[in-house]
PDB file of C-alpha atoms in Angstrom:
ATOM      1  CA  UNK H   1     -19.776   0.409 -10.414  1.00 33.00           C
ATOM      2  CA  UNK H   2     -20.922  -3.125 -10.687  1.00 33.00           C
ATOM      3  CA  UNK H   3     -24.353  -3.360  -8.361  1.00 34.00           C
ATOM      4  CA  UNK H   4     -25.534  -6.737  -8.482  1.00 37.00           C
ATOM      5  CA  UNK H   5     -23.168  -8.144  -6.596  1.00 35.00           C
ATOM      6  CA  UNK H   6     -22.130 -11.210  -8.174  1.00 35.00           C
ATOM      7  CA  UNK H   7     -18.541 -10.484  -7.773  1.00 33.00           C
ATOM      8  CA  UNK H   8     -15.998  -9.754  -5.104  1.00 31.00           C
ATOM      9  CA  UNK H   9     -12.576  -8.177  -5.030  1.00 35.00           C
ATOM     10  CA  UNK H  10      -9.988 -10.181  -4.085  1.00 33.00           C
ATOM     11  CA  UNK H  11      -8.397 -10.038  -0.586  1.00 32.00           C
ATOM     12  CA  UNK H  12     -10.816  -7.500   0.555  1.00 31.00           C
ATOM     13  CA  UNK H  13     -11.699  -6.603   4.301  1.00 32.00           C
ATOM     14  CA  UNK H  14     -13.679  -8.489   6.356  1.00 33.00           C
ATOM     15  CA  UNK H  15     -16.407  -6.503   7.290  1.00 35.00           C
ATOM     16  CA  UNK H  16     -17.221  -4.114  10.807  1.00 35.00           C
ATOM     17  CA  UNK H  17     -18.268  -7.111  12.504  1.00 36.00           C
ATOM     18  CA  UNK H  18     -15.664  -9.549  11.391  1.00 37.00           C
ATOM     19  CA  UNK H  19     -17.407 -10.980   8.658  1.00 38.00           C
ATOM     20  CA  UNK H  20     -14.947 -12.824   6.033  1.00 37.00           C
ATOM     21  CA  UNK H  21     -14.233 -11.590   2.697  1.00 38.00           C
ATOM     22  CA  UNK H  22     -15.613 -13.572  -0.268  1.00 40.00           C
ATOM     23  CA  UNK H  23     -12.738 -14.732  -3.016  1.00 38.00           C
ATOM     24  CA  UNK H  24     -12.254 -12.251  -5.761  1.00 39.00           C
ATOM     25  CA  UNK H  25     -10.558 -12.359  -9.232  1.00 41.00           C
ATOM     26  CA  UNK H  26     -11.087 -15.045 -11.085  1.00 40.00           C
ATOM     27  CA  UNK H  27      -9.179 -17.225 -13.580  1.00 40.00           C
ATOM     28  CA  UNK H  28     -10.184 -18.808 -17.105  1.00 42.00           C
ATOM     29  CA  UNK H  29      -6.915 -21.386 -16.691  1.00 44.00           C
ATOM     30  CA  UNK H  30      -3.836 -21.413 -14.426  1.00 42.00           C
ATOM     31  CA  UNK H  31      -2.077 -18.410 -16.108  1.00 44.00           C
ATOM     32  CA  UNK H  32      -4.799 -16.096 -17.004  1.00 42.00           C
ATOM     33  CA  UNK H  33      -5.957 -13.324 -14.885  1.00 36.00           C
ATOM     34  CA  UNK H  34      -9.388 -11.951 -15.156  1.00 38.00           C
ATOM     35  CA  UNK H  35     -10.474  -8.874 -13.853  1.00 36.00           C
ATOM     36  CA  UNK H  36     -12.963  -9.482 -10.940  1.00 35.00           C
ATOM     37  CA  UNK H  37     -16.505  -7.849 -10.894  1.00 38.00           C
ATOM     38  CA  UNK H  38     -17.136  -5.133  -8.905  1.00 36.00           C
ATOM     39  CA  UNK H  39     -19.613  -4.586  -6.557  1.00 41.00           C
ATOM     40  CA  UNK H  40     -20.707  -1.533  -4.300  1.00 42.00           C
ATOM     41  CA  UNK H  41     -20.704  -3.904  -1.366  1.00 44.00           C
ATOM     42  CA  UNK H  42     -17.407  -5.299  -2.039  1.00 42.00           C
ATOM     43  CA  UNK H  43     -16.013  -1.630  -2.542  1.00 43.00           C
ATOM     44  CA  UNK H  44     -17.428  -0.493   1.009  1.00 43.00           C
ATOM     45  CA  UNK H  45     -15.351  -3.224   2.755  1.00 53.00           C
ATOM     46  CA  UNK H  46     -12.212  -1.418   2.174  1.00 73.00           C
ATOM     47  CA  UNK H  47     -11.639   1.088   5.344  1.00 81.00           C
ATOM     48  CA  UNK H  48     -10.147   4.291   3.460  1.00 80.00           C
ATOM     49  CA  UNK H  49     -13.027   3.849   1.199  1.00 74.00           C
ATOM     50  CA  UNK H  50     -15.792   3.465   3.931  1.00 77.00           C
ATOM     51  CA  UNK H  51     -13.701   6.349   5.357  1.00 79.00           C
ATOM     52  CA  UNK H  52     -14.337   8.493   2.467  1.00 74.00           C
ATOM     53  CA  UNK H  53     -17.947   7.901   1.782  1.00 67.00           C
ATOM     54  CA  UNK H  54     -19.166   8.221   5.462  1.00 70.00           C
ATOM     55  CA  UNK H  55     -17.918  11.918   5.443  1.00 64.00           C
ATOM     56  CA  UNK H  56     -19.477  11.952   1.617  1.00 58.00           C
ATOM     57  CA  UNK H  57     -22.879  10.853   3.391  1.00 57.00           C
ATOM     58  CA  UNK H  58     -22.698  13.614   5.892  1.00 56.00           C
ATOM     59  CA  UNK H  59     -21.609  16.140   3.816  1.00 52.00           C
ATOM     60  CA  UNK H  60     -24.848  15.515   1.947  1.00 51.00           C
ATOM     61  CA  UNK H  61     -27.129  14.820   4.947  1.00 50.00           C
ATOM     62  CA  UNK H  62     -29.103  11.837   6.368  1.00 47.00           C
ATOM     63  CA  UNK H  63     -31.881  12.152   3.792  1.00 46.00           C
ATOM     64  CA  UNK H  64     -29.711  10.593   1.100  1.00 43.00           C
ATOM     65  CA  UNK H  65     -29.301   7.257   0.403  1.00 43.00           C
ATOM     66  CA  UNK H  66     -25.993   5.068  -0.737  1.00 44.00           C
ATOM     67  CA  UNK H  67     -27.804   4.754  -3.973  1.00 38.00           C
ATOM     68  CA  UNK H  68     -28.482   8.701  -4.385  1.00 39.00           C
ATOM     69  CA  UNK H  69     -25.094   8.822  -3.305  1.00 39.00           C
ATOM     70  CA  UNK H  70     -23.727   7.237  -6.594  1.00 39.00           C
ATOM     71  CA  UNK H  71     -25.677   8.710  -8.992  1.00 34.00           C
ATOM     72  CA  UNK H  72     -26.291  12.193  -8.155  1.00 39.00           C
ATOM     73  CA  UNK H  73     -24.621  15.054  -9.528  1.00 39.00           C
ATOM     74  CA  UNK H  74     -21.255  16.193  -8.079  1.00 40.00           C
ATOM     75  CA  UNK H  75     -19.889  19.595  -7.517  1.00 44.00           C
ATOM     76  CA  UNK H  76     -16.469  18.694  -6.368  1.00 47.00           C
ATOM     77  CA  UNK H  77     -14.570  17.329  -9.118  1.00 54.00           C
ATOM     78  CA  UNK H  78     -10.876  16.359  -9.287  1.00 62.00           C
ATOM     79  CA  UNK H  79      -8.375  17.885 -11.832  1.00 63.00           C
ATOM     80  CA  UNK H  80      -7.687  16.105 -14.655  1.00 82.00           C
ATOM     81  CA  UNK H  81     -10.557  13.703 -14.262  1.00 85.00           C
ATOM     82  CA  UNK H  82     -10.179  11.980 -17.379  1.00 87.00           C
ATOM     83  CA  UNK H  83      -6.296  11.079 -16.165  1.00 91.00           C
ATOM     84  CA  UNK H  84      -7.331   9.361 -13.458  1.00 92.00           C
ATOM     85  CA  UNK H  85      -9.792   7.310 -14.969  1.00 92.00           C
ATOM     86  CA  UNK H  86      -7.112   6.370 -17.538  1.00 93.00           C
ATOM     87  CA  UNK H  87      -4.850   5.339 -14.653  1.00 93.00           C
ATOM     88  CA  UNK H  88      -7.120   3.838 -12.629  1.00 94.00           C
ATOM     89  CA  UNK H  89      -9.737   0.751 -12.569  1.00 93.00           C
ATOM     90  CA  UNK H  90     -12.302   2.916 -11.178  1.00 93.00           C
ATOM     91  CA  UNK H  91     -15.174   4.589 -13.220  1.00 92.00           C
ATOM     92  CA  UNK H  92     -15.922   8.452 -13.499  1.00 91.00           C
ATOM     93  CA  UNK H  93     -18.659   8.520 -10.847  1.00 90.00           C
ATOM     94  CA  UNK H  94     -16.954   6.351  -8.621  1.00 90.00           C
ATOM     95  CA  UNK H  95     -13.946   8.876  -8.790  1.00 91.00           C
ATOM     96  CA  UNK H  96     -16.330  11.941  -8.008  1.00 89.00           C
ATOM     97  CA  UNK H  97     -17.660  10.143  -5.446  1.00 88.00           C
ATOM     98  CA  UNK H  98     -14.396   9.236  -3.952  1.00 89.00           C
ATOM     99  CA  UNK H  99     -13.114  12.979  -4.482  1.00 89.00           C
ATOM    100  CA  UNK H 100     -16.226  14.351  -2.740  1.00 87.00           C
ATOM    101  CA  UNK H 101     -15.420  12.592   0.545  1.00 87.00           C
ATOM    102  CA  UNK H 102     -11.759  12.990   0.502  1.00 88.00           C
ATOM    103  CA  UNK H 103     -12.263  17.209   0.178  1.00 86.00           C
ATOM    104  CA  UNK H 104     -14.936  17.084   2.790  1.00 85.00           C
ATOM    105  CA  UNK H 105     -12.931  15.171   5.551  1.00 83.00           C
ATOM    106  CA  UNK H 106      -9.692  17.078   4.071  1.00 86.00           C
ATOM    107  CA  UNK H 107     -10.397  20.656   2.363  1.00 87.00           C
ATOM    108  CA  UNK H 108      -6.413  21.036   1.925  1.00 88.00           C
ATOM    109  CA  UNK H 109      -6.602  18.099  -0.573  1.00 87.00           C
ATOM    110  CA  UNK H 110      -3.844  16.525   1.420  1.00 91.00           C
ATOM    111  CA  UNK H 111      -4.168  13.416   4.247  1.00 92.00           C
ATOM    112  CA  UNK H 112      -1.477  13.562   6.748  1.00 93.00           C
ATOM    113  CA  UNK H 113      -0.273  10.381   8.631  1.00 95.00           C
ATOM    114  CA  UNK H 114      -2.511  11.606  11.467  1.00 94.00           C
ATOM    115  CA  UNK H 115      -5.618  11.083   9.815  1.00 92.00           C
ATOM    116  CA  UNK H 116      -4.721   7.390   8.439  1.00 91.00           C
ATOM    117  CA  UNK H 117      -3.909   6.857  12.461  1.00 93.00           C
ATOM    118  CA  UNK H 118      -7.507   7.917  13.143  1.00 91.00           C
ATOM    119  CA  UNK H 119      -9.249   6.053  10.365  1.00 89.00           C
ATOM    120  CA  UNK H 120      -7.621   2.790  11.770  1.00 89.00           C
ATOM    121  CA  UNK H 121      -7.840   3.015  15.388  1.00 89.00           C
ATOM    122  CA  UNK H 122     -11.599   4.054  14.454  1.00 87.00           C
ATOM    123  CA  UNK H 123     -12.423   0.447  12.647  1.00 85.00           C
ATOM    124  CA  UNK H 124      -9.860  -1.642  14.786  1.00 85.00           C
ATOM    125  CA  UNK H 125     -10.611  -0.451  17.984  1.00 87.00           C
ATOM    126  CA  UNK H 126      -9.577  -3.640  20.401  1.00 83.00           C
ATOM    127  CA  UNK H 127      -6.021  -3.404  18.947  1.00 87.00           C
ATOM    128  CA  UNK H 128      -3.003  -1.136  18.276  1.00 91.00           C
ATOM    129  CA  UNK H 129      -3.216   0.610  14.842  1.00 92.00           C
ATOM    130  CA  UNK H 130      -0.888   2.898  15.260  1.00 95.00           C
ATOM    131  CA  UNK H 131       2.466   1.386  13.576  1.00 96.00           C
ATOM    132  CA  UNK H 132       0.705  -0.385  10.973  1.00 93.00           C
ATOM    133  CA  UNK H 133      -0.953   2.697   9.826  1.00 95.00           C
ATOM    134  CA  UNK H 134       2.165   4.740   9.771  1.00 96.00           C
ATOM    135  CA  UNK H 135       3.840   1.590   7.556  1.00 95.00           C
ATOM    136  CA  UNK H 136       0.376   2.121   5.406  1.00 94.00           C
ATOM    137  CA  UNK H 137       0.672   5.900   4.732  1.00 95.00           C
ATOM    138  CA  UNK H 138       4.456   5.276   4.030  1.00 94.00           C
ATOM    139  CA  UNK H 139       3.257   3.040   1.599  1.00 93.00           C
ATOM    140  CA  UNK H 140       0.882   5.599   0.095  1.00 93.00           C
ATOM    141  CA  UNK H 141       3.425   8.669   0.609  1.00 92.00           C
ATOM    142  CA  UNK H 142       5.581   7.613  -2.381  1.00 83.00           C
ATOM    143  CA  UNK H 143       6.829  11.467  -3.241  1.00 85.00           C
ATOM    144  CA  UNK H 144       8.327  11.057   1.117  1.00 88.00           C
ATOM    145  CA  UNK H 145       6.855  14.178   2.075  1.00 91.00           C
ATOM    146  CA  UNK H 146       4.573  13.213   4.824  1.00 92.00           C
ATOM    147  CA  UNK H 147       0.896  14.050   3.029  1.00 93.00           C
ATOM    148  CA  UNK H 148      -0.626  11.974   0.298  1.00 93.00           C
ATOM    149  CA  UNK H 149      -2.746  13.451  -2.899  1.00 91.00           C
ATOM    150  CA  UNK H 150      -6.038  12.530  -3.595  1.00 91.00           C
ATOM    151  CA  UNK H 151      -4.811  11.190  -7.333  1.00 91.00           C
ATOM    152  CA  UNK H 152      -1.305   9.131  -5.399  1.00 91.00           C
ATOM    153  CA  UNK H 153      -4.292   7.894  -2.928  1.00 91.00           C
ATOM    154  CA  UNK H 154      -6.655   6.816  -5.329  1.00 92.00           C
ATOM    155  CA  UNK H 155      -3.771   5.332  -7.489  1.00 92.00           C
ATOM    156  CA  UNK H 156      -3.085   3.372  -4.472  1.00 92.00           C
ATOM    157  CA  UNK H 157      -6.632   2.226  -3.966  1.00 91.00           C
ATOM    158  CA  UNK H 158      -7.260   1.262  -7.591  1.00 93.00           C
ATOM    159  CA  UNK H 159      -3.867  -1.106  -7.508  1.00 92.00           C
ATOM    160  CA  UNK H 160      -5.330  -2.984  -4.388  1.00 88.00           C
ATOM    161  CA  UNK H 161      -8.855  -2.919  -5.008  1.00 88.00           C
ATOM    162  CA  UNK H 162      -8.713  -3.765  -8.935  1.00 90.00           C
ATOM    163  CA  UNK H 163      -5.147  -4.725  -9.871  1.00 91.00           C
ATOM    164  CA  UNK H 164      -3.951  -7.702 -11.295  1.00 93.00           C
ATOM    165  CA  UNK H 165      -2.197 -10.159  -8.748  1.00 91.00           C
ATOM    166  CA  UNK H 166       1.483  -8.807 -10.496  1.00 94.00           C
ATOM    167  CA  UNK H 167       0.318  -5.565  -9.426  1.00 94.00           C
ATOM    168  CA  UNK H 168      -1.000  -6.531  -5.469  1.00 91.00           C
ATOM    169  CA  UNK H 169       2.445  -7.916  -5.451  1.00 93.00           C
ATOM    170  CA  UNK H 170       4.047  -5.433  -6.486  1.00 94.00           C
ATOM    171  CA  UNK H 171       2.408  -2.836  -3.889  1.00 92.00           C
ATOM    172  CA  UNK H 172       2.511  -5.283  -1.169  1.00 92.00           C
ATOM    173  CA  UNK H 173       6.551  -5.201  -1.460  1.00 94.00           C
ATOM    174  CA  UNK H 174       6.268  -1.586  -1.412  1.00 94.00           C
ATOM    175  CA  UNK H 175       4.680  -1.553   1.876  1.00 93.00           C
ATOM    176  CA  UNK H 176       7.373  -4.297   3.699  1.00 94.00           C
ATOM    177  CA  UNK H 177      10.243  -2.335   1.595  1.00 96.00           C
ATOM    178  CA  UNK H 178      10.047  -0.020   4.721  1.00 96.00           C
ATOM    179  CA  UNK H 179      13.376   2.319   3.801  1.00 94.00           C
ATOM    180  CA  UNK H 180      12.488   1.877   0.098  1.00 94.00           C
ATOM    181  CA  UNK H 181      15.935   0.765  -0.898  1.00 96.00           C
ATOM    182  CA  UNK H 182      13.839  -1.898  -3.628  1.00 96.00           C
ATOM    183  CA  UNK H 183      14.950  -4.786  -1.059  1.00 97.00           C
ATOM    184  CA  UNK H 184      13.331  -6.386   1.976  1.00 97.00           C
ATOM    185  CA  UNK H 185      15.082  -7.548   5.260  1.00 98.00           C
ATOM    186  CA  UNK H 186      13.463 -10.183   7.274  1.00 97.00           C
ATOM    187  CA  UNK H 187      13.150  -6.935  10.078  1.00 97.00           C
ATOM    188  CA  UNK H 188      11.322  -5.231   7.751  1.00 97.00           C
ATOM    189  CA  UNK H 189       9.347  -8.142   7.037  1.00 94.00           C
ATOM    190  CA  UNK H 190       9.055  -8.662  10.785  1.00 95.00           C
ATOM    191  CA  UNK H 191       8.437  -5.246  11.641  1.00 96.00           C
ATOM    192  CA  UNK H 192       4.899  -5.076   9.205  1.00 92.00           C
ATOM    193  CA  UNK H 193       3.864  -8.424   9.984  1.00 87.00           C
ATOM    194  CA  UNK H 194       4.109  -7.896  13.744  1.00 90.00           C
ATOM    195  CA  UNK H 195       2.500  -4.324  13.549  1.00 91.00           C
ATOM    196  CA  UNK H 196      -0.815  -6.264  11.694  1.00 86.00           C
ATOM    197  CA  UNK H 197      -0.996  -8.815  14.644  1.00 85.00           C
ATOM    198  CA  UNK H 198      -0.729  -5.803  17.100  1.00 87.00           C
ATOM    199  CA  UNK H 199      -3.612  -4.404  15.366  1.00 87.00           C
ATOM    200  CA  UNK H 200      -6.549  -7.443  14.976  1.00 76.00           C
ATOM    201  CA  UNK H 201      -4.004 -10.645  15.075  1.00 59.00           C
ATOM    202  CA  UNK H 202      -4.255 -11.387  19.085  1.00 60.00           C
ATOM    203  CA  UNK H 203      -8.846 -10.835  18.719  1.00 59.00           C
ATOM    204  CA  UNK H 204      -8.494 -13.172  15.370  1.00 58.00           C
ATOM    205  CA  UNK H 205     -10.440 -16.587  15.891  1.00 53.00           C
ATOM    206  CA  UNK H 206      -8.857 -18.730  16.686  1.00 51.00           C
ATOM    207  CA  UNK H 207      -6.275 -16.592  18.953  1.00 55.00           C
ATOM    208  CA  UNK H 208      -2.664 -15.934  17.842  1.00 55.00           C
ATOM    209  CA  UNK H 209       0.276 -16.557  19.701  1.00 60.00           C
ATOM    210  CA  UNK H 210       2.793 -13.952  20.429  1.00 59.00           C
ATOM    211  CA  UNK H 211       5.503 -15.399  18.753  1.00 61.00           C
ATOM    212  CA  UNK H 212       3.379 -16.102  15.681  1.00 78.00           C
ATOM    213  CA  UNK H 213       4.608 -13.155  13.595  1.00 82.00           C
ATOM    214  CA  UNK H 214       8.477 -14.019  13.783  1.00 88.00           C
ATOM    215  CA  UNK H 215       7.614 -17.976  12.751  1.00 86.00           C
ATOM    216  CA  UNK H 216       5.637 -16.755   9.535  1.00 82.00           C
ATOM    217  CA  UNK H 217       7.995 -14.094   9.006  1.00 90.00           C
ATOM    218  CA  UNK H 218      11.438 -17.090   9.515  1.00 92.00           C
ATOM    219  CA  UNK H 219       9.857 -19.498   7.159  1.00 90.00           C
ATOM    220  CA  UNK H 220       8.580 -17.376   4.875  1.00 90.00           C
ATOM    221  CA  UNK H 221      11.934 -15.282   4.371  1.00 94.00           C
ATOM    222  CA  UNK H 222      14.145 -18.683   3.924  1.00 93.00           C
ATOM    223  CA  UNK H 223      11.765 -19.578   1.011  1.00 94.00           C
ATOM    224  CA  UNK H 224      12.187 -16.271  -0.525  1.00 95.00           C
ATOM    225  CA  UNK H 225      15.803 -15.379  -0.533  1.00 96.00           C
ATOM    226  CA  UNK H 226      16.740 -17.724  -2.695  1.00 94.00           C
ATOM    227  CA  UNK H 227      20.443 -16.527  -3.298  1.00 95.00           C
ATOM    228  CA  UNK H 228      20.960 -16.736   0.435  1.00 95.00           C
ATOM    229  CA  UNK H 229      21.943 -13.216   0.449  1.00 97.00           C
ATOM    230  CA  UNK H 230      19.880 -11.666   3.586  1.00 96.00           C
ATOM    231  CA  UNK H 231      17.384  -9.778   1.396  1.00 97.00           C
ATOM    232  CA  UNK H 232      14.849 -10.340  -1.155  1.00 97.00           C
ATOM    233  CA  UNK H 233      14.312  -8.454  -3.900  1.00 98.00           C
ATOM    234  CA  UNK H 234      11.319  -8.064  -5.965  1.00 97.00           C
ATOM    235  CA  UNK H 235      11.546 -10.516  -8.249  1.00 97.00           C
ATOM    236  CA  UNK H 236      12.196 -12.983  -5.402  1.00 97.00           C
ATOM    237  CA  UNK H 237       9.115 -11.547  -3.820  1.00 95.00           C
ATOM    238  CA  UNK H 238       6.755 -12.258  -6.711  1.00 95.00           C
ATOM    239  CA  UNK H 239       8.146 -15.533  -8.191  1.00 95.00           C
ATOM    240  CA  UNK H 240       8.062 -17.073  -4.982  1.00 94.00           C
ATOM    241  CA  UNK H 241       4.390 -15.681  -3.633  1.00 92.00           C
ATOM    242  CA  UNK H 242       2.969 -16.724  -6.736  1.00 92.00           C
ATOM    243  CA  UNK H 243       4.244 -20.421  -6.612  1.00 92.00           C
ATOM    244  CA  UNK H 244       3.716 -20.803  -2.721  1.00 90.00           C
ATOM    245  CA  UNK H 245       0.127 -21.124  -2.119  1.00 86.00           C
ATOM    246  CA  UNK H 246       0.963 -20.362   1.849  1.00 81.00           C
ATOM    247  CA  UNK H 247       3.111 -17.660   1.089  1.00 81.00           C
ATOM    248  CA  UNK H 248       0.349 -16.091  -0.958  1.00 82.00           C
ATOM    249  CA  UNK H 249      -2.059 -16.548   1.453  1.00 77.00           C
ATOM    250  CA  UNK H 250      -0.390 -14.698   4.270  1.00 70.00           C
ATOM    251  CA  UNK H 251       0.830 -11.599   2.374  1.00 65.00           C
ATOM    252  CA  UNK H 252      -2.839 -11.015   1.009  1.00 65.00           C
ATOM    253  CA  UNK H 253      -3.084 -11.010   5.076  1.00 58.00           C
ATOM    254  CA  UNK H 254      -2.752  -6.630   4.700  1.00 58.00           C
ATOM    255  CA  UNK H 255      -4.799  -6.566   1.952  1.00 63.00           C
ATOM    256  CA  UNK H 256      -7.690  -7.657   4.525  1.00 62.00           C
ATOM    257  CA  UNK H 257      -6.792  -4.523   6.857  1.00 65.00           C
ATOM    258  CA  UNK H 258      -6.786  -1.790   4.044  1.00 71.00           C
TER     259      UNK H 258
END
């Protein structure tokens, strides 16, 4: 894991007191993406991965430091380490480190929709997290059978932490593809966008209206069905976030509440 701090992921959280997220990923020209720099700070502004190394922390005690943390030995190791690493952007400490938390905070090696509901009404406390979470872990449930592996969830993690923009895009239209029938209707689209303003939209400065949601979600549909059909489909999804600077900006909206 990058330490100096010189880079940022892209899209990542705001921090616990509301602190904006720097730009990430970076390009040589227009139509080139380079693979941002990682830091441990940027890394910790992600809440499933605060989530995971707070109960890492405790599991070791208060004596030991973030920097201890990274480098010290680890007992708990997931199976077929080396696979992961191959699938993932994320190094072979960082996945130990990752693995330790997730088996102390779940020994079953499973997270239920439950505990994402916990995780998010625990950082976004003045709002609603309930929906969006349950959209989240749907997101992250991708076998449909209401718990989520540590290798699907750190799949999942790696993609929006460390994946190219195709990639982002690709996982964002996974999460509004709510029935996961590889299309999006502008209630799904509704539905996800509303559930994020429910959760930190109304306490964002300056203040949201309530009828904010269904104007994004209006103009933003009409640019992307293109065919006039009443859905859009992935390729509408990319093609049409990557050209629309606007568009782009508001879906990289849920990457800031991961």
């Amino acid at each position: 894991m990058q330490a100096d701090g010189k880079g940022m992921d892209s899209g990542l959280l705001p921090d616990a007191n509301g602190t904006e997220p720097s730009p990430g990923g970076q390009r040589e020209d227009r139509g080139k993406w380079q693979k941002p720099r990682i830091s441990r700070k940027s890394l910790m502004k992600c809440c499933l991965v605060k989530w995971i190394i707070d109960n890492t922390t405790r599991a070791q005690g208060p004596e030991s430091s973030d920097c201890e943390l990274e480098l010290s030995t680890v007992r708990h190791q997931p199976e077929g380490l080396e696979q992961l690493q191959a699938q993932t952007q994320f190094t072979r400490k960082e996945l130990q480190s990752l693995y330790r938390g997730f088996k102390n905070e779940c020994p079953s090696g499973l997270v239920d929709e439950e505990t994402f509901k916990t995780i998010y009404s625990q950082f976004f406390p003045q709002g609603d997290a309930t929906t969006y979470a349950h959209f989240l872990f749907n997101a992250f449930d991708m076998d449909r059978n209401g718990s989520i592996r540590f290798e699907d969830f750190v799949i999942g993690l790696s993609v929006l932490l460390r994946g190219s923009e195709t990639e982002k895009l690709q996982w964002a239209f996974n999460l509004y593809d709510i029935n996961k029938d590889g299309c999006i209707t502008k209630e799904e689209m509704l539905a996800i966008m509303t559930s994020i303003y429910d959760m930190m939209g109304r306490y964002t400065s300056p203040s949201v209206r309530d009828d904010d949601p269904s104007e994004h979600v209006d103009k933003f549909f009409q640019k992307m069905d293109r065919n006039r059909d009443g859905v859009v489909t992935i390729d509408e999804f990319i093609e049409t976030c990557q050209k629309d600077e606007d568009i782009m900006a508001s879906i990289k909206l849920f990457e800031n509440v991961i």
